[in-house]
mmCIF file of C-alpha atoms in Angstrom:
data_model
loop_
_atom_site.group_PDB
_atom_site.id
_atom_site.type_symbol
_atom_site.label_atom_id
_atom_site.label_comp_id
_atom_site.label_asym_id
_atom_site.label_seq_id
_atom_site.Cartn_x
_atom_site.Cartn_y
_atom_site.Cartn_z
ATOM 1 C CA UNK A 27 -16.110 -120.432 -48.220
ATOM 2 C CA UNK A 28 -19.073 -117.970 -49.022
ATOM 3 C CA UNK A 29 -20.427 -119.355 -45.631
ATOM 4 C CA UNK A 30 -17.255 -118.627 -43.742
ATOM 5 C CA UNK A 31 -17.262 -115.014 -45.010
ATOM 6 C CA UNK A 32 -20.956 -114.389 -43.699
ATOM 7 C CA UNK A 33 -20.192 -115.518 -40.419
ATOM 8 C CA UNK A 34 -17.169 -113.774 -39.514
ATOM 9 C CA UNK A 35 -18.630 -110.316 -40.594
ATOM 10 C CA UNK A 36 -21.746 -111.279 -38.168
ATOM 11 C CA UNK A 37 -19.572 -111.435 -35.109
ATOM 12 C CA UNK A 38 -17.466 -107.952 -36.061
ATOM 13 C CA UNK A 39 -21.090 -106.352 -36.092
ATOM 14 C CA UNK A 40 -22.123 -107.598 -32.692
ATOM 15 C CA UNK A 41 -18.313 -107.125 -31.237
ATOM 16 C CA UNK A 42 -19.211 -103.340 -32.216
ATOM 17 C CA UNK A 43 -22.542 -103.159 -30.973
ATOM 18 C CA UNK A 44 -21.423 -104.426 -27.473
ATOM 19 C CA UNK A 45 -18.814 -101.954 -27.669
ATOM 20 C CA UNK A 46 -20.570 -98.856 -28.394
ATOM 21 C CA UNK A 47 -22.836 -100.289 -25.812
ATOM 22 C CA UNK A 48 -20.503 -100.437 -22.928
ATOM 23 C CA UNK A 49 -19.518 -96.755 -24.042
ATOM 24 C CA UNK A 50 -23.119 -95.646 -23.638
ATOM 25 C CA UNK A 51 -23.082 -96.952 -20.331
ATOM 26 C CA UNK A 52 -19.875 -95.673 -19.433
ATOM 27 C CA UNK A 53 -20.828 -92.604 -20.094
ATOM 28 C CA UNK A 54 -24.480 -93.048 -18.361
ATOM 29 C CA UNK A 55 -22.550 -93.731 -15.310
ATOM 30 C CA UNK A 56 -20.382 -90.650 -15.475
ATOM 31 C CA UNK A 57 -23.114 -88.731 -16.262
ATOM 32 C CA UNK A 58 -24.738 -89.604 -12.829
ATOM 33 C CA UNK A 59 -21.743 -89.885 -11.382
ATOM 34 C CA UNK A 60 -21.570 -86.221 -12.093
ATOM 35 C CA UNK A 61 -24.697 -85.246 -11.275
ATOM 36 C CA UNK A 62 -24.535 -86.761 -7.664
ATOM 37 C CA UNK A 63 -21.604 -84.953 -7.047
ATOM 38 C CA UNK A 64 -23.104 -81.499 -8.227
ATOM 39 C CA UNK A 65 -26.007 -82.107 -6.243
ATOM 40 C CA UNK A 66 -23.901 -82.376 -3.025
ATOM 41 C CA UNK A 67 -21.668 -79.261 -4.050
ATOM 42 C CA UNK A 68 -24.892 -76.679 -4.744
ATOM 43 C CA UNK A 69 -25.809 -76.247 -0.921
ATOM 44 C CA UNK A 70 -21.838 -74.758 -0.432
ATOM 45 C CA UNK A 71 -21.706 -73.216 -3.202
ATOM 46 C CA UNK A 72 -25.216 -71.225 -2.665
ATOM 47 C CA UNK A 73 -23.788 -70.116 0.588
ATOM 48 C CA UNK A 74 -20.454 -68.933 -0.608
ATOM 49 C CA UNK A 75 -22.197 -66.651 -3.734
ATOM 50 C CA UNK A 76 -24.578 -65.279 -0.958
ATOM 51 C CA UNK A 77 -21.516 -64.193 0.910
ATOM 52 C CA UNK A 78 -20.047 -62.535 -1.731
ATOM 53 C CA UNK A 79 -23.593 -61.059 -2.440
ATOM 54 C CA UNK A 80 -23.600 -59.785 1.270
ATOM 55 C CA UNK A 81 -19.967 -58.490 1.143
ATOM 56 C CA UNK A 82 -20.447 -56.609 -1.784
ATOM 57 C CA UNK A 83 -23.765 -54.935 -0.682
ATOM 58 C CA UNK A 84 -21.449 -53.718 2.433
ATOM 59 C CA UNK A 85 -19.211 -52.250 0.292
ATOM 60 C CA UNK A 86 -21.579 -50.308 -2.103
ATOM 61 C CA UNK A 87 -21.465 -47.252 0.001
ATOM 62 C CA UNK A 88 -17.865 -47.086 -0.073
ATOM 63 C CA UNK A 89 -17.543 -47.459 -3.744
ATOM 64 C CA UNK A 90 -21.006 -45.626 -5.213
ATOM 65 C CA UNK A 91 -21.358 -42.325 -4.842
ATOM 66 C CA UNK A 92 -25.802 -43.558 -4.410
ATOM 67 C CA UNK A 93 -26.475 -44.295 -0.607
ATOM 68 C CA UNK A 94 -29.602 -45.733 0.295
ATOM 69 C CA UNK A 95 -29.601 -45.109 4.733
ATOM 70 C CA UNK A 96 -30.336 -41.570 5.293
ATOM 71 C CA UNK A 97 -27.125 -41.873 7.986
ATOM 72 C CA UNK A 98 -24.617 -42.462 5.526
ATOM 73 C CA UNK A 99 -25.427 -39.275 3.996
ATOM 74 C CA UNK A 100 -23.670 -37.459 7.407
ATOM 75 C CA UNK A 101 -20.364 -37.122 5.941
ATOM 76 C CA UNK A 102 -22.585 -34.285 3.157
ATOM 77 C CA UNK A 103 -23.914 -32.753 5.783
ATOM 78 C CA UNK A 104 -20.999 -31.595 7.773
ATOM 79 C CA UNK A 105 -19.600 -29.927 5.066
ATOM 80 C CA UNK A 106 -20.650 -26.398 6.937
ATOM 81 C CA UNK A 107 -20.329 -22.979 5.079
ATOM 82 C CA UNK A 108 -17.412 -22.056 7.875
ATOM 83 C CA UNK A 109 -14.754 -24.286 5.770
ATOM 84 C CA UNK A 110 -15.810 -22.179 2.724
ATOM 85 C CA UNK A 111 -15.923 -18.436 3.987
ATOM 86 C CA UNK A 112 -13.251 -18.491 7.439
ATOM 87 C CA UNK A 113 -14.063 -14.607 7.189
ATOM 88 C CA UNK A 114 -17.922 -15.178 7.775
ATOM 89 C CA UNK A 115 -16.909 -17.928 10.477
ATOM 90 C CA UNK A 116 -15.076 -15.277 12.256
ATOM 91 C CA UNK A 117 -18.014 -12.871 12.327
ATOM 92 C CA UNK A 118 -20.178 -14.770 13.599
ATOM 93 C CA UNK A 119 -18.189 -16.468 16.566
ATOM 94 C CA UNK A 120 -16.973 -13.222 17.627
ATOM 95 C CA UNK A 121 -20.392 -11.887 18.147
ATOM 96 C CA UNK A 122 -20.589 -14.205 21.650
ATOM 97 C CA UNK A 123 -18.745 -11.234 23.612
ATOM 98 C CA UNK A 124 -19.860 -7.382 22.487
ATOM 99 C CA UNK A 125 -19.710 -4.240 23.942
ATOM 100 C CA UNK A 126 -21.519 -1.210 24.323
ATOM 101 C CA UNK A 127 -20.039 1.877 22.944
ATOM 102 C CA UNK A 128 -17.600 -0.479 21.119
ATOM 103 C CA UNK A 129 -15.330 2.368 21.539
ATOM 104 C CA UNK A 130 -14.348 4.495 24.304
ATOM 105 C CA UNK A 131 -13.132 8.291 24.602
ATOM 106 C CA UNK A 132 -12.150 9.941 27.289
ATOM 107 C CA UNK A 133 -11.090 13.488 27.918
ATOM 108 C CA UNK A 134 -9.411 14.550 30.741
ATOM 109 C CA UNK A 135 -7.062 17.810 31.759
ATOM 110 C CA UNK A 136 -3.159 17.703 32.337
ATOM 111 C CA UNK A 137 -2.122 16.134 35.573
ATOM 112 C CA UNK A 138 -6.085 15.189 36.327
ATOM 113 C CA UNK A 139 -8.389 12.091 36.286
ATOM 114 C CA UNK A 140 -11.497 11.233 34.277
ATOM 115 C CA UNK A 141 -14.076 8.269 35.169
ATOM 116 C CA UNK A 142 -15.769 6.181 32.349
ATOM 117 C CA UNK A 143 -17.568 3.193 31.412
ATOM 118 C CA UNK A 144 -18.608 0.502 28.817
ATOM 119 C CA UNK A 145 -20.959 -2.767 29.212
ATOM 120 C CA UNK A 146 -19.968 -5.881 28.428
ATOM 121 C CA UNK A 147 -22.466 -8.175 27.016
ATOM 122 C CA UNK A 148 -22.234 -11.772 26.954
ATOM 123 C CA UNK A 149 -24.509 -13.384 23.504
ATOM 124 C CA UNK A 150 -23.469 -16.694 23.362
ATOM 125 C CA UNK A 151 -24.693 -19.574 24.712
ATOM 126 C CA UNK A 152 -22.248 -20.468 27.605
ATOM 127 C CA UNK A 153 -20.470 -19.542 30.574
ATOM 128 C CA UNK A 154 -17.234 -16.832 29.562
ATOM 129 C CA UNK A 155 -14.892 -17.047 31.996
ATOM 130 C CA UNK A 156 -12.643 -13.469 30.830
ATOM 131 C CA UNK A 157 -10.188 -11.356 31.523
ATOM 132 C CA UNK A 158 -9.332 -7.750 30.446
ATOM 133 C CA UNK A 159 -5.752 -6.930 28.751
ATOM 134 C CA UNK A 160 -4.413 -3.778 27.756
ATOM 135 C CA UNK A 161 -2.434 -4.201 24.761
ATOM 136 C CA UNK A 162 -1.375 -0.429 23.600
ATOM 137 C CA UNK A 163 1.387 -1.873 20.948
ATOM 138 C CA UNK A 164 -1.543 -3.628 18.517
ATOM 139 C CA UNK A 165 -2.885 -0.844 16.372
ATOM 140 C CA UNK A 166 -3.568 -2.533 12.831
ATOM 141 C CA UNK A 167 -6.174 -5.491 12.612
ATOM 142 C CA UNK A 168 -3.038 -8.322 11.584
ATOM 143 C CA UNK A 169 -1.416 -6.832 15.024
ATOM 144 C CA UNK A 170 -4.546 -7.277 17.272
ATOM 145 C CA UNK A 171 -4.221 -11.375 15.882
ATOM 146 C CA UNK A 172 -1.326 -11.761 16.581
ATOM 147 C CA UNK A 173 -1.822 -10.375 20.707
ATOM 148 C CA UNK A 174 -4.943 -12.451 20.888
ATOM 149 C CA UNK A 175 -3.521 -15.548 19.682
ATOM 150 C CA UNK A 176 -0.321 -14.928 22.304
ATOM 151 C CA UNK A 177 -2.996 -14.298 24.902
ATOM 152 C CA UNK A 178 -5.015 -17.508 24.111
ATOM 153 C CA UNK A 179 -1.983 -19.740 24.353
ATOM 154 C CA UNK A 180 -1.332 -17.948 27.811
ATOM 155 C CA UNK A 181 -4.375 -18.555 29.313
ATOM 156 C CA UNK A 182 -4.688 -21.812 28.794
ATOM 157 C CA UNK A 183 -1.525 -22.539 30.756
ATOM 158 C CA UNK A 184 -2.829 -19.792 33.049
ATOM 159 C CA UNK A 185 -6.709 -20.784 33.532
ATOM 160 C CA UNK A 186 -8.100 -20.470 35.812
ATOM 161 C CA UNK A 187 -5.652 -18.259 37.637
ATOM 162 C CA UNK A 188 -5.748 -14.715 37.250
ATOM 163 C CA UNK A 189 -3.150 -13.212 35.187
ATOM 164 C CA UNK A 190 0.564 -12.452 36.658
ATOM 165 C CA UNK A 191 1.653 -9.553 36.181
ATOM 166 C CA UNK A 192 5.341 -10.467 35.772
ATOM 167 C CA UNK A 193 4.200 -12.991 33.175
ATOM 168 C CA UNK A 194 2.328 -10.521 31.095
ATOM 169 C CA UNK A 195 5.762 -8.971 31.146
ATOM 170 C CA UNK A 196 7.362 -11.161 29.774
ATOM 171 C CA UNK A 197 5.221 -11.618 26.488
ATOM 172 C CA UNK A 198 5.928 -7.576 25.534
ATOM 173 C CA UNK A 199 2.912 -7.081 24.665
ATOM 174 C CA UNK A 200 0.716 -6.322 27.727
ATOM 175 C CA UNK A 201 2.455 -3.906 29.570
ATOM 176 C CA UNK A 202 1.680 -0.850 28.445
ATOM 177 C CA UNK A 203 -1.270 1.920 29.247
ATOM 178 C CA UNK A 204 -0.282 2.462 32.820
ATOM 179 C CA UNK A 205 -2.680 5.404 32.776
ATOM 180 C CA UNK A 206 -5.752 3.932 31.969
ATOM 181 C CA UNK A 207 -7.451 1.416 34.847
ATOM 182 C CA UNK A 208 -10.248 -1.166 34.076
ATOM 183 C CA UNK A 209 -12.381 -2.457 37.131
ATOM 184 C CA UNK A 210 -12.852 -5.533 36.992
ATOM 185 C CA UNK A 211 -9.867 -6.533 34.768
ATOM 186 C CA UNK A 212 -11.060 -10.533 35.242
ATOM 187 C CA UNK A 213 -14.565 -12.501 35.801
ATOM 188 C CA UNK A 214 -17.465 -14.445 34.797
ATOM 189 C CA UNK A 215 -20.161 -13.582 32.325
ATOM 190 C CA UNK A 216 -22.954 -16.031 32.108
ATOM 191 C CA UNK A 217 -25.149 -16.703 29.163
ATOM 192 C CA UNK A 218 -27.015 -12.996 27.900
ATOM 193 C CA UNK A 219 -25.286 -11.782 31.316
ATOM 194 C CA UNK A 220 -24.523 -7.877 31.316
ATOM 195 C CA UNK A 221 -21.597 -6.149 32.972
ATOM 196 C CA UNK A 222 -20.390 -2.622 33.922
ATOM 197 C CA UNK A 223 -16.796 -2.262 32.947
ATOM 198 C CA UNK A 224 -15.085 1.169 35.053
ATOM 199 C CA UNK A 225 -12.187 2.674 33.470
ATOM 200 C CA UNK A 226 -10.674 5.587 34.730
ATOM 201 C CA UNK A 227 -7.620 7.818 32.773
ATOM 202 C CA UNK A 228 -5.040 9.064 35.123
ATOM 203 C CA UNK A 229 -3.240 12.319 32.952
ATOM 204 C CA UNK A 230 -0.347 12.544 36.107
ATOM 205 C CA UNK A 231 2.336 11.356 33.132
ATOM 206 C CA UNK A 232 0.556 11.918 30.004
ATOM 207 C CA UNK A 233 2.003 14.488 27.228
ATOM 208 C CA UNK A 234 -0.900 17.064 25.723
ATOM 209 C CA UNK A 235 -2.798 15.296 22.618
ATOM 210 C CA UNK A 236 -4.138 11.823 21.798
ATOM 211 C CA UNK A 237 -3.321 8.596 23.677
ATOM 212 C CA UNK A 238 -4.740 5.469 22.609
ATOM 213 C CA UNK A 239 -5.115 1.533 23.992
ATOM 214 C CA UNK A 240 -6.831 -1.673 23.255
ATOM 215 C CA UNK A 241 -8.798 -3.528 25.807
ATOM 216 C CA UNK A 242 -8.680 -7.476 25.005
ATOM 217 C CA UNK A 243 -11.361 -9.078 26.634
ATOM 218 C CA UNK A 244 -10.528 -12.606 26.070
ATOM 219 C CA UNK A 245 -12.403 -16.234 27.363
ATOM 220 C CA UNK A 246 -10.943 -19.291 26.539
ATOM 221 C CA UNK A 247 -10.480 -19.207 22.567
ATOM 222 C CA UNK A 248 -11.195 -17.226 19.626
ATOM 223 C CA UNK A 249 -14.591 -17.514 19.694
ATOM 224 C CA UNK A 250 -15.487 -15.364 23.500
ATOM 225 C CA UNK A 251 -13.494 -12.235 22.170
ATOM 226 C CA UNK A 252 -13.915 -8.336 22.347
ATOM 227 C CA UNK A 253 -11.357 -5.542 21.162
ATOM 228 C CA UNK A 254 -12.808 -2.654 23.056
ATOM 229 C CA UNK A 255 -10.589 0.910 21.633
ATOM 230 C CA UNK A 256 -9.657 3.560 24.162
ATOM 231 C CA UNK A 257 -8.904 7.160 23.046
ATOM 232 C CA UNK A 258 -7.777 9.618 25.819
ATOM 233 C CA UNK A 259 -7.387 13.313 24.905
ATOM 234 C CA UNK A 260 -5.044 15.249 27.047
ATOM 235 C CA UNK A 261 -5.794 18.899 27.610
ATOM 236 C CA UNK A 262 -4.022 21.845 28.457
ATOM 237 C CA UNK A 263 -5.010 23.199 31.837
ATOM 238 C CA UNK A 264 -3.344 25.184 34.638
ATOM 239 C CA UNK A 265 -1.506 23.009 37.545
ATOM 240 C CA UNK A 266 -0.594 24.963 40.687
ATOM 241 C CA UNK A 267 2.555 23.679 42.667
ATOM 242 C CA UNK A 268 3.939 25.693 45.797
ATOM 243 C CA UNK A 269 7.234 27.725 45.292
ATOM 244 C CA UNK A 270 8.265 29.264 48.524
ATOM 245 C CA UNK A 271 7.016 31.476 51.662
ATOM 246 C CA UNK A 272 8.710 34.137 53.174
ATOM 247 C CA UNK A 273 8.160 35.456 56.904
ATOM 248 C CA UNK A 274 7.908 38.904 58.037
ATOM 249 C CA UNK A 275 7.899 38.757 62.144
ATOM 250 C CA UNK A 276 8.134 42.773 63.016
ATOM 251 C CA UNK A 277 10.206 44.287 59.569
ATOM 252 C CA UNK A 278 7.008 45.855 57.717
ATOM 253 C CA UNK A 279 4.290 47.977 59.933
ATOM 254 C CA UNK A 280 1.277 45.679 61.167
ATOM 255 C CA UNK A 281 3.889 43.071 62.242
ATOM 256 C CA UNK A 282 5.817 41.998 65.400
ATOM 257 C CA UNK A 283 7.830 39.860 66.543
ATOM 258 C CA UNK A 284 11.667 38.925 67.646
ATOM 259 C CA UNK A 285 12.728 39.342 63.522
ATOM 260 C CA UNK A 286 14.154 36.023 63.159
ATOM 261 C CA UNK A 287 11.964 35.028 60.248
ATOM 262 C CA UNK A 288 9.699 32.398 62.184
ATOM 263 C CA UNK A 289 6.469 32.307 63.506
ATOM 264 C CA UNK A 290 6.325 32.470 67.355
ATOM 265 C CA UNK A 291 3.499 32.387 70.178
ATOM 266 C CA UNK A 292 2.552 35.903 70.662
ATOM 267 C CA UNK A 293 3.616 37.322 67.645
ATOM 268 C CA UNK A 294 1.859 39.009 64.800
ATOM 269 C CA UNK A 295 3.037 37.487 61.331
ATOM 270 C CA UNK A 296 2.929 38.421 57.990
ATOM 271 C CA UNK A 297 3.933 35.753 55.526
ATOM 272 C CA UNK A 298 4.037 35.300 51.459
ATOM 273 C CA UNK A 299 3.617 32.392 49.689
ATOM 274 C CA UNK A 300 4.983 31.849 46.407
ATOM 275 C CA UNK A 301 2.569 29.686 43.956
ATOM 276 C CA UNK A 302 3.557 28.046 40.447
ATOM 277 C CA UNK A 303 1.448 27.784 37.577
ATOM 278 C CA UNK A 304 3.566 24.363 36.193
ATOM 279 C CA UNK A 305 0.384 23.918 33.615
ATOM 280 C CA UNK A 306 0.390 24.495 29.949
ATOM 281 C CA UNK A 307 -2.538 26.097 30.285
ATOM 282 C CA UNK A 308 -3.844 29.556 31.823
ATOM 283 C CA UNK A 309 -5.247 30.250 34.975
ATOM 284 C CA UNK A 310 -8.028 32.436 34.890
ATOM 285 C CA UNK A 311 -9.622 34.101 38.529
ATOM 286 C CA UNK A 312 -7.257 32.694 40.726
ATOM 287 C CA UNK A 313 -8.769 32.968 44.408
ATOM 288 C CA UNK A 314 -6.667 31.750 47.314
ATOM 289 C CA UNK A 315 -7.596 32.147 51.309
ATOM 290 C CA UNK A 316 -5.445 31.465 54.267
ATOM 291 C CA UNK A 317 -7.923 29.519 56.918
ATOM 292 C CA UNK A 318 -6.634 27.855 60.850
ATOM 293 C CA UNK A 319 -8.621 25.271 62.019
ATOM 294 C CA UNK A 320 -7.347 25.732 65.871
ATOM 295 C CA UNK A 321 -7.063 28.380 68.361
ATOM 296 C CA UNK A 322 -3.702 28.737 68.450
ATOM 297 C CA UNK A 323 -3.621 30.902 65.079
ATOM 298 C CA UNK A 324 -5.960 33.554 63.893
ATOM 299 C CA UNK A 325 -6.039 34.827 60.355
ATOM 300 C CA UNK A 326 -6.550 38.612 60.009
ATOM 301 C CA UNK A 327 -6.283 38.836 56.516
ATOM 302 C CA UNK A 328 -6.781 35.467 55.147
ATOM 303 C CA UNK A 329 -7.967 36.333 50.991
ATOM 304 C CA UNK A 330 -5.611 37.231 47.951
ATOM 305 C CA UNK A 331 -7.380 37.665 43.789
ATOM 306 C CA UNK A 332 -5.796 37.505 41.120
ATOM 307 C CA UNK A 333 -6.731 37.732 37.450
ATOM 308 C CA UNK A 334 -5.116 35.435 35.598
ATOM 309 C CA UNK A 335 -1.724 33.325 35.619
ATOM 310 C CA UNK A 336 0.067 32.132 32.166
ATOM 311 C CA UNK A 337 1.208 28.821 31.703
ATOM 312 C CA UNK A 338 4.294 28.251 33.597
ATOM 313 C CA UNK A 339 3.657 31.490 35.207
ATOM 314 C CA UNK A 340 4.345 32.245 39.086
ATOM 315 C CA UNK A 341 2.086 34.419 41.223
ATOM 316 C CA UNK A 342 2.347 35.260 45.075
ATOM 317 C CA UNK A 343 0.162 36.271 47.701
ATOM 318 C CA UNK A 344 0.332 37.542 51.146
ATOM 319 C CA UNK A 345 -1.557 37.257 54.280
ATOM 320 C CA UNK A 346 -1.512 38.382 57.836
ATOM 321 C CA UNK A 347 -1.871 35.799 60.989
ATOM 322 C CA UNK A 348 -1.751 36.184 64.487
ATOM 323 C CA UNK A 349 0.018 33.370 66.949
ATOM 324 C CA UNK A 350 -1.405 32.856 70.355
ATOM 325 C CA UNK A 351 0.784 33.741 73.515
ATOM 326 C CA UNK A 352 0.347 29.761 74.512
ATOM 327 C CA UNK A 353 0.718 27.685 71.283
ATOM 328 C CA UNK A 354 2.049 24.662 71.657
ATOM 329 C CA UNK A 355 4.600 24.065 69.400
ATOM 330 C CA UNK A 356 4.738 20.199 69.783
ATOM 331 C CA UNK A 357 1.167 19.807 68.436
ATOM 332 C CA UNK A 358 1.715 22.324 65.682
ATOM 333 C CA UNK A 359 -1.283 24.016 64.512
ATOM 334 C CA UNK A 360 -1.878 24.553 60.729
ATOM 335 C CA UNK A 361 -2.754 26.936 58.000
ATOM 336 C CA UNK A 362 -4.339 26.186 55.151
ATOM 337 C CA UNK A 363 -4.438 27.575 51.937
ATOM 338 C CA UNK A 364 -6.955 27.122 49.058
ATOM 339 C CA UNK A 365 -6.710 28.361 45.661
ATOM 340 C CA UNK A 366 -9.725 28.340 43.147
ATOM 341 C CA UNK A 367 -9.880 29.152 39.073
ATOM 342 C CA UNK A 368 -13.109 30.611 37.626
ATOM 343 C CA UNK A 369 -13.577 27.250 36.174
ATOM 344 C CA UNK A 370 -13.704 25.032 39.607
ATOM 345 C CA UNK A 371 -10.263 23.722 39.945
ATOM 346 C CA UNK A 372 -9.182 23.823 43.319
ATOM 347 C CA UNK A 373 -5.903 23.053 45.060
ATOM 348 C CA UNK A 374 -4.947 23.214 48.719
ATOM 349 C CA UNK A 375 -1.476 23.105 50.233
ATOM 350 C CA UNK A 376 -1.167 22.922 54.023
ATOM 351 C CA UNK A 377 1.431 24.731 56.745
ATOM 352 C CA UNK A 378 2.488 23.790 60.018
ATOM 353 C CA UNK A 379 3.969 25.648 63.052
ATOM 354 C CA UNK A 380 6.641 24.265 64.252
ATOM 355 C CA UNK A 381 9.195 24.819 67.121
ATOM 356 C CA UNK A 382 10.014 27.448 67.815
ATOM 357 C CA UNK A 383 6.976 28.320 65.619
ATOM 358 C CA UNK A 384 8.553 28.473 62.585
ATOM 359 C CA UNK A 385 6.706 27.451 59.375
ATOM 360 C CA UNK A 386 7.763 24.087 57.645
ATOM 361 C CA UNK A 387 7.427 23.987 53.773
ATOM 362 C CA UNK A 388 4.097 22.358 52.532
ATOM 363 C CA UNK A 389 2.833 18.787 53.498
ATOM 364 C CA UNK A 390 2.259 18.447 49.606
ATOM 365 C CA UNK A 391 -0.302 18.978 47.279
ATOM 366 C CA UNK A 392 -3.788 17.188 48.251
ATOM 367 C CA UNK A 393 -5.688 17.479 44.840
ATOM 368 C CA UNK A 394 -4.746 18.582 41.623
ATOM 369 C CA UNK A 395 -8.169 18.452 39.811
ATOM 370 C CA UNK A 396 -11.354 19.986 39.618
ATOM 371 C CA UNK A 397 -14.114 19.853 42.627
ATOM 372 C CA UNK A 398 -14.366 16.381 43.394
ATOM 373 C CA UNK A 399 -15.995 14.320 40.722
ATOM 374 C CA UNK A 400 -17.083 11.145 42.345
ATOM 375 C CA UNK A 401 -14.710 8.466 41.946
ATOM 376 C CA UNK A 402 -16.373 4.625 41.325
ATOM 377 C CA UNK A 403 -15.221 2.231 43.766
ATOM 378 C CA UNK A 404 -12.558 -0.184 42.737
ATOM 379 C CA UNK A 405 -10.696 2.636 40.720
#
């Protein structure tokens, strides 16, 4: 029995070794097993990290504010002081278009005409292709804005057609200042090109005092811009207008004629012309002579003085002609009178003989201002 016992426990002993054997090769096997399989995987799985690696490297930029490529640091760099200080901005982009004076005054009398002049100076570094607007209902900086940035959005539907006058109309803005003219009022200024601008204030319609303007010299935008102010001071000054003539042909002594109160060949004729100071201011050494410029008239006594005439004042003066025996009455022959002030206005006002010789009232007055001044082409 004792022998029995001794084998039976021998062959549970080597049923467990063989066991714990076929587990240690069991797991041998899925050990390799495992291994093989890895070492297939690692090639894909390199690749697919490096990928990511790659990808994430791209994306760096994006999410960290640290950038290693001197380009990606653009988007810094165009941060420009302009988007901080718009008032600075404005400064300095206006600058491309100046003028010199920036301002303009003019004086001129009642009822006369006065020349002047400013430069326009292109600074910036294109072509300005301008034009000139007169805007006298902008006085106050926010007002001046607002007309440029109506004016901008009209020329670019306009450019590069000059303006239309009935479309300037229309904006209410740029019709005003009929007495003051700009030559040119359009053109081009190249780069650190220099221009003469004429203006020229025409007091026919203007009340005594101050009269003011703004010239808008406008390119395309905001940026080719000038604002050019134009004062005109009205002063008071005498204006001489014709009134009426009367005819003596044989009433008074030194006269003859058929005394029907019109000048006829052969007769001797006396006639007074009534003149109108329509100024509001005094004329001071008023001389006015009677001259003929054909044969058919002499003057005999052809000069008249006179001190002074107020405002709104009327004088008269009378002279003495003689009509030749064959004037021809349909070619009329004239007289001419011309009255001076002591301060070197002059006016002229012109008669003609007419059938049967009678004299016509005045063509009209020719000037109404002081001894010519010359007057710039264009104006």
């Amino acid at each position: 029995m004792l022998c029995i016992k001794k084998r039976g426990g021998a062959e549970m002993k080597g049923k467990r070794i063989l066991i714990i054997g076929a587990m240690i090769i069991f797991a041998g096997i899925v050990a390799l097993a495992s291994i093989h399989f890895m070492s297939r995987q690692k090639p894909e799985l390199l690749k697919k990290e490096k990928a990511e690696e790659i990808l994430i490297k791209e994306e760096e930029p994006v999410k960290g504010p640290k950038v290693d490529k001197p380009k990606e640091a653009k988007p810094a760099l165009q941060e420009t002081p302009e988007a901080e200080a718009p008032a600075e901005q404005e400064a300095v982009l206006s600058a491309r278009l100046r003028t010199e004076p920036s301002e303009v005054e003019i004086e001129v009398e009642e009822g006369g005409r006065k020349s002047s002049e400013f430069t326009l100076i292109n600074d910036g570094p294109g072509k300005v292709l301008f034009n000139i607007y007169k805007v006298d209902k902008a006085d106050t900086p926010a007002e001046i804005d607002q007309a440029v940035e109506q004016l901008i959005a009209y020329k670019k539907d306009k450019l590069p057609e000059k303006p239309a006058e009935e479309d300037l109309e229309k904006t209410g803005l740029f019709r005003g200042a009929p007495w003051l003219i700009q030559f040119p009022y359009y053109g081009i200024l190249g780069p650190g090109e220099t221009l003469d601008v004429k203006l020229a204030a025409v007091a026919s319609n203007l009340e005594i005092g101050s009269n003011s303007t703004n010239l808008i010299i406008l390119g395309l935008n905001k940026e080719e811009i000038a604002v050019v102010p134009v004062h005109v001071e009205v002063k008071a000054a005498p204006r001489i207008r014709f009134a009426d003539i009367k005819v003596d042909d044989g009433v008074t002594p030194g006269t003859k004629g058929n005394l029907d109160n019109v000048a006829g060949p052969g007769e001797k004729v006396a006639f007074t012309v009534y003149l109108d100071n329509q100024g509001n201011g005094k004329a001071k050494g008023l001389t006015v002579t009677a001259t003929a410029d054909n044969a058919s008239v002499t003057v005999l006594e052809g000069e008249a003085k006179l001190d002074f005439v107020e405002a709104k004042g009327r004088f008269n003066a009378r002279f003495l002609i003689d009509v030749s025996d064959d004037a021809i009455t349909t070619s009329p022959p004239s007289v001419t009178l011309t009255i001076k002030d002591s301060e070197g206005r002059e006016w002229t006002e012109n008669f003609y003989v007419g059938e049967p010789g009678k004299f016509d009232y005045p063509t009209g007055l020719i000037s109404d201002e002081k001894k010519p001044e010359k007057v710039e082409e264009g104006l």
